[in-house]
Amino acid sequence: MIEYLKKGQTAQTKANNNAQVRITVEKIIADIEARGESAVREYSERFDKWNPQNFRLTEAEIQACIDALSPQAIEDIKFAQAQIRRFAQIQLLSLRDVEVETLPGVVLGHKNIPVNSVGCYIPGGKYPLLASAHMSVLTAKVAGVKRVIACAPPFEGKPSPEIIAAMALAGADEIHVMGGVQAVAAMALGTEHIAPVDLIVGPGNAFVAEAKRQLYGRVGIDLFAGPTETLVICDDSVDAELVAVDLLGQAEHGPTSPAYCITTSKKIAAELPAAIETVLARLDTAPVASVAWRDYGEIILCSTDEEMLEEAERLCSEHVQVMTRNPDWFLQRMTNYGALFLGHRTNVSYGDKVIGTNHTLPTMGAGRYTGGLWVGKFIKTHSYQRILTDEASVKIGEVCSRLCALEHFSGHKEQADIRVRRLGKAL
């Protein structure tokens, strides 16, 4: 039996909030498309209080940011990037070009080709989220992208040394201090000083996510990312404090970040509300995390692992931490999620910052039909074909002609027929 001991806000509440975001973003994009960089500057001044002579940093300015960090900070950034690079390189090896002779004289194949230019958005208005630079810029470079432009808003009125250093060490070709919808639109549409890109990736707030959604089609995007979501699946092999820490560790992302607990332990379900309050008392981000838990937190008590699986599949959360006696049982059966974190020794923070998997993941149920950002998102798979013999062309052409006739496509049919007539003469 499944009991919902605490429920979060409804989808309708979220939809009402999103409507105003859509209208605002639409107006900003239209203005930037019409007026270019002058509009970008106005929005940067309005939203970020930032209007530099040049949004793009010089090599000297980038180096100054790197030099501002301690040797330990640089070492830690390089360590994290080494883990992410290593896993991305292994993923790249799983992609291969294919060529096969499917019939005598008929050759089909595909080539994996990196996207030519990518824009990476790194959020950083409230917190300097330098890890997003690793996940986007570095992964694009491993994929072989020729031009990678990176944008991040100013942090506390100036470029964030941490974010800029991470961008540079990851291999960004251009670094711009620019945030929000104006940054996404500038990369997608181009301005007087920014050439448009082919693909935009990276997380952001509701306005950034909506800008990517509205620009999709004119430019590619990695995915439409909503507020961070986390789900903890647990039994009585862990305790309420650990569960509370792992829920609030993601709830601190924003006041609309859902945090779900699905458990078979009545003890954890009963103790979790108090544990949440205890953990909040020691978090600097409690003003944000507490609102997220109050409005979007859920506690779901189940009788069996099968019921927990059913609820987890329904929620399709971005992050799913499994702390049960047999976490691999869920690995083998779950199909709807962004990323799995198996066992009590790991957690979502490891994935967010350093362990090597990518932290840009599907939200709002998108894990039903897509995975997260990975090296393959920066690569296009294009097919090709060739026919080596007249006999093969005639064989395919005769069938193609009859199929075109069934569809009443006379032009398509003639493409086949002319080859059958010409190449079939000598047979």
Short mmCIF file of C-alpha atoms in Angstrom, two decimals:
data_model
loop_
_atom_site.label_atom_id
_atom_site.label_comp_id
_atom_site.label_asym_id
_atom_site.label_seq_id
_atom_site.Cartn_x
_atom_site.Cartn_y
_atom_site.Cartn_z
CA MET A 1 0.00 0.00 0.00
CA ILE A 2 1.31 3.45 -0.94
CA GLU A 3 0.76 6.35 1.48
CA TYR A 4 1.46 9.98 0.56
CA LEU A 5 2.49 11.47 3.89
CA LYS A 6 3.56 14.83 2.43
CA LYS A 7 2.59 16.20 -0.98
CA GLY A 8 4.10 19.05 -2.98
CA GLN A 9 2.47 21.72 -5.11
CA THR A 10 0.47 20.70 -8.14
CA ALA A 11 1.50 20.84 -11.78
CA GLN A 12 -1.11 23.55 -12.35
CA THR A 13 0.64 25.88 -9.91
CA LYS A 14 3.89 25.39 -11.81
CA ALA A 15 2.14 25.95 -15.14
CA ASN A 16 0.69 29.25 -13.96
CA ASN A 17 4.16 30.42 -12.92
CA ASN A 18 5.63 29.37 -16.28
CA ALA A 19 3.11 31.39 -18.31
CA GLN A 20 4.56 34.72 -17.20
CA VAL A 21 8.09 33.49 -17.83
CA ARG A 22 7.17 32.60 -21.42
CA ILE A 23 5.77 36.06 -22.12
CA THR A 24 8.79 37.85 -20.63
CA VAL A 25 11.33 35.74 -22.52
CA GLU A 26 9.49 36.12 -25.81
CA LYS A 27 9.70 39.91 -25.58
CA ILE A 28 13.40 39.90 -24.71
CA ILE A 29 14.33 37.58 -27.58
CA ALA A 30 12.35 39.66 -30.08
CA ASP A 31 14.05 42.84 -28.88
CA ILE A 32 17.54 41.34 -29.11
CA GLU A 33 16.82 40.02 -32.58
CA ALA A 34 15.71 43.49 -33.66
CA ARG A 35 18.38 45.63 -31.98
CA GLY A 36 21.34 43.31 -31.42
CA GLU A 37 24.03 44.18 -28.91
CA SER A 38 22.44 47.45 -27.81
CA ALA A 39 19.49 45.43 -26.50
CA VAL A 40 21.84 42.88 -24.92
CA ARG A 41 23.56 45.72 -23.07
CA GLU A 42 20.30 47.17 -21.82
CA TYR A 43 19.14 43.83 -20.41
CA SER A 44 22.55 43.13 -18.91
CA GLU A 45 22.45 46.48 -17.15
CA ARG A 46 18.85 45.97 -16.01
CA PHE A 47 19.15 42.41 -14.72
CA ASP A 48 22.83 42.06 -13.76
CA LYS A 49 23.95 45.70 -13.28
CA TRP A 50 26.69 44.86 -15.78
CA ASN A 51 27.65 46.98 -18.79
CA PRO A 52 31.37 46.54 -19.56
CA GLN A 53 33.19 47.97 -22.55
CA ASN A 54 33.49 44.43 -23.89
CA PHE A 55 31.56 41.36 -22.76
CA ARG A 56 34.30 39.10 -24.10
CA LEU A 57 37.31 38.72 -21.82
CA THR A 58 40.83 39.16 -23.13
CA GLU A 59 43.54 36.57 -22.55
CA ALA A 60 45.04 38.86 -19.90
CA GLU A 61 41.71 39.16 -18.08
CA ILE A 62 41.25 35.39 -18.18
CA GLN A 63 44.74 34.82 -16.80
CA ALA A 64 44.08 37.33 -14.03
CA CYS A 65 41.07 35.27 -12.96
CA ILE A 66 43.14 32.09 -12.93
CA ASP A 67 45.88 33.82 -10.93
CA ALA A 68 43.31 35.00 -8.38
CA LEU A 69 42.62 31.43 -7.27
CA SER A 70 44.66 29.48 -4.77
CA PRO A 71 46.87 26.61 -5.97
CA GLN A 72 44.52 24.21 -4.15
CA ALA A 73 41.49 25.56 -6.01
CA ILE A 74 43.25 25.16 -9.36
CA GLU A 75 44.33 21.64 -8.43
CA ASP A 76 40.77 20.70 -7.45
CA ILE A 77 39.32 22.11 -10.67
CA LYS A 78 41.89 20.17 -12.69
CA PHE A 79 41.13 16.98 -10.74
CA ALA A 80 37.40 17.29 -11.42
CA GLN A 81 38.02 18.02 -15.09
CA ALA A 82 40.31 15.00 -15.38
CA GLN A 83 37.50 12.72 -14.14
CA ILE A 84 34.94 14.24 -16.50
CA ARG A 85 37.36 14.15 -19.44
CA ARG A 86 38.23 10.51 -18.79
CA PHE A 87 34.60 9.37 -18.77
CA ALA A 88 33.72 11.50 -21.81
CA GLN A 89 36.62 9.97 -23.73
CA ILE A 90 35.37 6.47 -22.88
CA GLN A 91 31.88 7.46 -24.03
CA LEU A 92 33.34 8.81 -27.27
CA LEU A 93 34.90 5.43 -27.97
CA SER A 94 31.42 3.87 -27.86
CA LEU A 95 30.48 5.89 -30.95
CA ARG A 96 31.84 4.55 -34.20
CA ASP A 97 31.44 5.12 -37.89
CA VAL A 98 29.73 2.28 -39.75
CA GLU A 99 29.89 1.05 -43.35
CA VAL A 100 28.29 -2.20 -44.50
CA GLU A 101 27.30 -3.89 -47.76
CA THR A 102 23.67 -4.74 -47.02
CA LEU A 103 23.02 -6.34 -50.43
CA PRO A 104 25.48 -7.23 -53.18
CA GLY A 105 26.59 -3.86 -54.53
CA VAL A 106 24.65 -1.75 -51.99
CA VAL A 107 26.77 0.08 -49.40
CA LEU A 108 25.24 1.99 -46.47
CA GLY A 109 27.04 3.83 -43.72
CA HIS A 110 27.02 6.59 -41.18
CA LYS A 111 29.59 9.10 -39.99
CA ASN A 112 29.78 10.74 -36.58
CA ILE A 113 30.56 14.43 -37.09
CA PRO A 114 31.07 16.97 -34.28
CA VAL A 115 28.88 20.06 -34.28
CA ASN A 116 30.90 23.02 -35.60
CA SER A 117 30.09 25.59 -32.90
CA VAL A 118 28.58 25.36 -29.43
CA GLY A 119 27.46 27.95 -26.90
CA CYS A 120 27.77 26.89 -23.26
CA TYR A 121 25.74 28.69 -20.61
CA ILE A 122 27.18 28.50 -17.11
CA PRO A 123 24.85 29.82 -14.39
CA GLY A 124 26.48 31.94 -11.73
CA GLY A 125 24.37 34.87 -10.64
CA LYS A 126 23.66 33.56 -7.13
CA TYR A 127 26.40 30.93 -6.79
CA PRO A 128 29.56 30.52 -8.90
CA LEU A 129 28.57 27.15 -10.42
CA LEU A 130 31.93 26.40 -11.98
CA ALA A 131 31.13 22.69 -12.36
CA SER A 132 28.81 23.51 -15.25
CA ALA A 133 31.86 24.68 -17.20
CA HIS A 134 33.42 21.24 -16.90
CA MET A 135 30.23 19.51 -17.95
CA SER A 136 29.62 21.60 -21.06
CA VAL A 137 32.83 23.17 -22.36
CA LEU A 138 35.10 20.23 -21.63
CA THR A 139 32.69 17.62 -22.96
CA ALA A 140 32.23 19.61 -26.17
CA LYS A 141 35.97 19.75 -26.65
CA VAL A 142 36.34 16.01 -26.09
CA ALA A 143 33.69 15.54 -28.80
CA GLY A 144 35.81 17.57 -31.22
CA VAL A 145 33.79 20.79 -31.44
CA LYS A 146 35.91 23.43 -33.21
CA ARG A 147 34.47 26.57 -31.60
CA VAL A 148 33.16 26.63 -28.05
CA ILE A 149 31.88 29.91 -26.64
CA ALA A 150 31.12 30.13 -22.92
CA CYS A 151 28.89 32.69 -21.18
CA ALA A 152 28.31 33.28 -17.48
CA PRO A 153 26.76 36.22 -15.64
CA PRO A 154 28.87 38.39 -13.34
CA PHE A 155 29.06 37.27 -9.73
CA GLU A 156 28.85 40.00 -7.10
CA GLY A 157 29.43 42.67 -9.73
CA LYS A 158 32.44 41.20 -11.52
CA PRO A 159 33.55 38.11 -13.45
CA SER A 160 33.68 35.07 -11.19
CA PRO A 161 37.34 33.96 -11.05
CA GLU A 162 36.23 30.41 -10.29
CA ILE A 163 33.92 30.14 -13.30
CA ILE A 164 36.32 31.90 -15.67
CA ALA A 165 39.20 29.65 -14.61
CA ALA A 166 37.07 26.54 -15.08
CA MET A 167 35.97 27.71 -18.54
CA ALA A 168 39.54 28.42 -19.60
CA LEU A 169 40.98 25.19 -18.22
CA ALA A 170 38.18 23.27 -19.93
CA GLY A 171 39.24 24.73 -23.28
CA ALA A 172 36.72 27.47 -24.12
CA ASP A 173 37.64 29.39 -27.26
CA GLU A 174 35.69 32.52 -26.27
CA ILE A 175 34.64 33.61 -22.78
CA HIS A 176 31.95 36.26 -22.33
CA VAL A 177 30.69 37.68 -19.04
CA MET A 178 27.01 37.81 -19.89
CA GLY A 179 24.03 36.13 -18.30
CA GLY A 180 20.37 35.30 -18.57
CA VAL A 181 18.11 35.35 -21.59
CA GLN A 182 20.34 37.97 -23.22
CA ALA A 183 23.31 35.57 -23.23
CA VAL A 184 21.32 32.68 -24.68
CA ALA A 185 19.78 34.90 -27.35
CA ALA A 186 23.13 36.46 -28.24
CA MET A 187 24.72 33.04 -28.76
CA ALA A 188 21.76 31.70 -30.72
CA LEU A 189 21.02 34.71 -32.91
CA GLY A 190 24.42 36.37 -33.02
CA THR A 191 25.26 40.03 -32.44
CA GLU A 192 27.71 42.52 -33.87
CA HIS A 193 30.50 40.84 -31.87
CA ILE A 194 29.30 37.24 -31.43
CA ALA A 195 28.92 34.81 -34.31
CA PRO A 196 25.86 32.56 -33.82
CA VAL A 197 26.38 28.99 -32.69
CA ASP A 198 24.79 25.75 -33.86
CA LEU A 199 23.98 24.29 -30.43
CA ILE A 200 23.38 25.73 -26.96
CA VAL A 201 23.88 23.67 -23.83
CA GLY A 202 23.91 24.18 -20.10
CA PRO A 203 21.53 24.64 -17.17
CA GLY A 204 20.02 27.87 -15.89
CA ASN A 205 17.03 29.39 -14.19
CA ALA A 206 13.47 29.32 -15.53
CA PHE A 207 14.16 32.24 -17.87
CA VAL A 208 17.28 30.64 -19.37
CA ALA A 209 15.45 27.35 -19.83
CA GLU A 210 12.53 29.10 -21.52
CA ALA A 211 14.89 31.02 -23.81
CA LYS A 212 16.42 27.75 -24.96
CA ARG A 213 12.96 26.30 -25.54
CA GLN A 214 11.82 29.27 -27.63
CA LEU A 215 15.02 29.32 -29.70
CA TYR A 216 15.02 25.58 -30.35
CA GLY A 217 14.79 24.93 -34.06
CA ARG A 218 16.78 28.01 -34.96
CA VAL A 219 19.54 26.49 -32.87
CA GLY A 220 19.93 23.08 -31.28
CA ILE A 221 19.71 22.61 -27.52
CA ASP A 222 20.81 19.86 -25.18
CA LEU A 223 17.49 19.63 -23.34
CA PHE A 224 14.83 21.76 -21.71
CA ALA A 225 15.91 21.93 -18.08
CA GLY A 226 13.50 22.90 -15.33
CA PRO A 227 14.22 23.23 -11.59
CA THR A 228 16.58 20.68 -10.07
CA GLU A 229 14.80 17.55 -8.84
CA THR A 230 16.01 14.89 -6.43
CA LEU A 231 14.53 11.61 -5.29
CA VAL A 232 15.84 9.43 -2.49
CA ILE A 233 14.73 5.79 -2.51
CA CYS A 234 15.59 4.19 0.81
CA ASP A 235 14.87 1.43 3.28
CA ASP A 236 15.84 1.04 6.93
CA SER A 237 19.49 0.38 6.05
CA VAL A 238 20.03 4.15 6.37
CA ASP A 239 18.77 6.82 8.77
CA ALA A 240 16.62 9.93 8.53
CA GLU A 241 19.52 12.35 8.95
CA LEU A 242 21.35 11.01 5.89
CA VAL A 243 18.15 11.14 3.85
CA ALA A 244 17.47 14.71 5.00
CA VAL A 245 20.98 15.83 4.04
CA ASP A 246 20.67 14.32 0.57
CA LEU A 247 17.25 15.88 -0.02
CA LEU A 248 18.26 19.36 1.14
CA GLY A 249 21.58 19.20 -0.71
CA GLN A 250 19.58 19.52 -3.91
CA ALA A 251 16.66 21.58 -2.57
CA GLU A 252 19.14 24.43 -2.03
CA HIS A 253 19.30 24.92 -5.81
CA GLY A 254 16.11 26.96 -5.73
CA PRO A 255 12.74 27.46 -4.03
CA THR A 256 10.93 25.41 -6.69
CA SER A 257 13.23 22.37 -6.59
CA PRO A 258 11.24 19.21 -5.80
CA ALA A 259 12.73 16.80 -3.25
CA TYR A 260 11.08 13.40 -2.90
CA CYS A 261 11.59 10.59 -0.43
CA ILE A 262 10.21 7.15 -1.21
CA THR A 263 10.79 4.66 1.58
CA THR A 264 9.65 1.35 2.99
CA SER A 265 10.79 2.44 6.46
CA LYS A 266 8.03 3.75 8.72
CA LYS A 267 10.76 4.98 11.07
CA ILE A 268 12.40 7.14 8.40
CA ALA A 269 9.03 8.44 7.21
CA ALA A 270 8.12 9.45 10.76
CA GLU A 271 11.49 10.98 11.65
CA LEU A 272 12.24 12.75 8.39
CA PRO A 273 10.31 16.02 9.03
CA ALA A 274 12.23 16.62 12.26
CA ALA A 275 15.51 15.59 10.62
CA ILE A 276 14.87 18.12 7.86
CA GLU A 277 14.54 20.90 10.43
CA THR A 278 17.71 19.79 12.22
CA VAL A 279 19.75 19.77 9.01
CA LEU A 280 18.31 23.09 7.85
CA ALA A 281 19.63 24.69 11.03
CA ARG A 282 23.20 24.06 9.89
CA LEU A 283 22.84 25.13 6.24
CA ASP A 284 23.62 28.65 5.04
CA THR A 285 21.21 27.98 2.19
CA ALA A 286 18.32 27.18 4.54
CA PRO A 287 16.20 30.16 3.40
CA VAL A 288 16.05 28.61 -0.08
CA ALA A 289 16.09 24.91 0.78
CA SER A 290 13.38 25.27 3.43
CA VAL A 291 10.98 26.86 0.94
CA ALA A 292 11.67 24.15 -1.63
CA TRP A 293 10.98 21.45 0.94
CA ARG A 294 7.87 23.19 2.29
CA ASP A 295 6.31 23.71 -1.14
CA TYR A 296 7.67 20.82 -3.21
CA GLY A 297 8.90 18.19 -0.77
CA GLU A 298 7.17 14.80 -0.64
CA ILE A 299 7.30 11.75 1.62
CA ILE A 300 5.88 8.55 0.15
CA LEU A 301 5.66 5.42 2.28
CA CYS A 302 5.57 2.10 0.43
CA SER A 303 5.24 -1.51 1.52
CA THR A 304 7.62 -3.13 -0.98
CA ASP A 305 10.50 -2.43 -3.34
CA GLU A 306 8.07 -3.00 -6.20
CA GLU A 307 5.88 -0.15 -4.95
CA MET A 308 8.91 2.11 -4.59
CA LEU A 309 9.88 1.25 -8.16
CA GLU A 310 6.37 2.09 -9.38
CA GLU A 311 6.45 5.50 -7.70
CA ALA A 312 9.99 6.27 -8.87
CA GLU A 313 9.05 5.48 -12.46
CA ARG A 314 6.03 7.77 -12.17
CA LEU A 315 8.04 10.67 -10.76
CA CYS A 316 10.87 10.27 -13.32
CA SER A 317 13.18 12.46 -11.25
CA GLU A 318 16.34 14.14 -12.51
CA HIS A 319 18.48 12.67 -9.72
CA VAL A 320 17.63 9.35 -8.09
CA GLN A 321 19.66 8.26 -5.08
CA VAL A 322 19.07 4.63 -4.12
CA MET A 323 20.06 3.75 -0.56
CA THR A 324 18.70 0.26 -0.04
CA ARG A 325 20.21 -3.12 0.75
CA ASN A 326 20.26 -4.00 -2.94
CA PRO A 327 20.50 -0.81 -5.03
CA ASP A 328 21.37 -2.79 -8.16
CA TRP A 329 17.82 -4.20 -8.10
CA PHE A 330 16.67 -0.70 -9.05
CA LEU A 331 19.48 -0.24 -11.58
CA GLN A 332 18.28 -3.34 -13.40
CA ARG A 333 14.61 -2.29 -13.43
CA MET A 334 14.37 1.50 -13.57
CA THR A 335 13.81 3.13 -16.97
CA ASN A 336 12.72 6.71 -16.15
CA TYR A 337 15.32 8.97 -14.53
CA GLY A 338 18.13 11.42 -15.25
CA ALA A 339 20.97 9.74 -13.36
CA LEU A 340 21.21 7.07 -10.68
CA PHE A 341 23.38 7.26 -7.56
CA LEU A 342 23.65 3.77 -6.15
CA GLY A 343 24.34 3.10 -2.48
CA HIS A 344 25.07 5.25 0.55
CA ARG A 345 28.74 5.84 -0.36
CA THR A 346 27.92 8.14 -3.27
CA ASN A 347 25.48 11.01 -3.59
CA VAL A 348 24.20 13.62 -6.04
CA SER A 349 26.80 16.18 -4.98
CA TYR A 350 29.59 13.87 -6.18
CA GLY A 351 27.89 13.72 -9.57
CA ASP A 352 27.25 17.46 -9.62
CA LYS A 353 30.85 18.41 -8.97
CA VAL A 354 33.56 15.86 -9.51
CA ILE A 355 33.01 12.14 -10.02
CA GLY A 356 32.92 12.24 -13.83
CA THR A 357 29.33 11.73 -14.99
CA ASN A 358 27.61 14.78 -16.45
CA HIS A 359 25.32 16.84 -14.23
CA THR A 360 23.18 18.39 -16.99
CA LEU A 361 20.20 16.05 -16.79
CA PRO A 362 16.56 15.83 -17.93
CA THR A 363 13.90 17.24 -15.60
CA MET A 364 10.09 17.47 -15.54
CA GLY A 365 9.65 13.89 -16.72
CA ALA A 366 11.92 14.24 -19.77
CA GLY A 367 13.87 11.20 -18.60
CA ARG A 368 11.06 9.18 -20.18
CA TYR A 369 12.45 10.01 -23.64
CA THR A 370 15.97 11.41 -23.30
CA GLY A 371 19.13 11.13 -21.29
CA GLY A 372 21.34 13.94 -20.08
CA LEU A 373 24.19 15.85 -21.64
CA TRP A 374 27.07 13.65 -22.79
CA VAL A 375 29.71 13.64 -25.48
CA GLY A 376 27.21 12.22 -27.98
CA LYS A 377 25.03 15.36 -27.73
CA PHE A 378 27.79 17.28 -29.49
CA ILE A 379 28.00 14.78 -32.34
CA LYS A 380 25.69 14.40 -35.34
CA THR A 381 25.29 10.99 -36.95
CA HIS A 382 24.83 11.35 -40.72
CA SER A 383 24.05 8.47 -43.06
CA TYR A 384 25.28 7.92 -46.61
CA GLN A 385 24.79 5.38 -49.36
CA ARG A 386 26.44 4.25 -52.57
CA ILE A 387 25.64 1.60 -55.19
CA LEU A 388 28.59 -0.19 -56.75
CA THR A 389 26.98 -2.04 -59.67
CA ASP A 390 24.34 -1.50 -62.36
CA GLU A 391 22.67 -4.74 -61.28
CA ALA A 392 22.20 -3.46 -57.73
CA SER A 393 20.79 -0.13 -58.92
CA VAL A 394 18.26 -1.87 -61.18
CA LYS A 395 17.22 -4.28 -58.42
CA ILE A 396 16.62 -1.44 -55.94
CA GLY A 397 15.10 0.77 -58.64
CA GLU A 398 12.43 -1.72 -59.69
CA VAL A 399 11.19 -2.10 -56.12
CA CYS A 400 11.44 1.63 -55.48
CA SER A 401 9.37 2.38 -58.60
CA ARG A 402 6.53 0.13 -57.48
CA LEU A 403 6.56 1.61 -53.97
CA CYS A 404 6.46 5.16 -55.37
CA ALA A 405 3.46 4.20 -57.48
CA LEU A 406 1.64 3.04 -54.35
CA GLU A 407 2.23 6.49 -52.85
CA HIS A 408 1.27 8.33 -56.08
CA PHE A 409 4.65 10.11 -56.15
CA SER A 410 5.41 10.28 -59.86
CA GLY A 411 8.57 12.37 -59.48
CA HIS A 412 10.06 9.89 -57.04
CA LYS A 413 9.03 7.06 -59.36
CA GLU A 414 10.77 8.66 -62.34
CA GLN A 415 14.00 8.96 -60.35
CA ALA A 416 13.98 5.18 -60.07
CA ASP A 417 12.64 4.49 -63.56
CA ILE A 418 15.27 6.51 -65.41
CA ARG A 419 18.02 4.49 -63.78
CA VAL A 420 16.27 1.20 -64.47
CA ARG A 421 15.92 2.18 -68.14
CA ARG A 422 19.49 3.38 -68.58
CA LEU A 423 21.38 0.89 -66.46
CA GLY A 424 19.19 -2.09 -67.32
CA LYS A 425 19.96 -1.93 -71.04
CA ALA A 426 23.30 -3.64 -70.71
CA LEU A 427 22.07 -6.37 -68.38
#
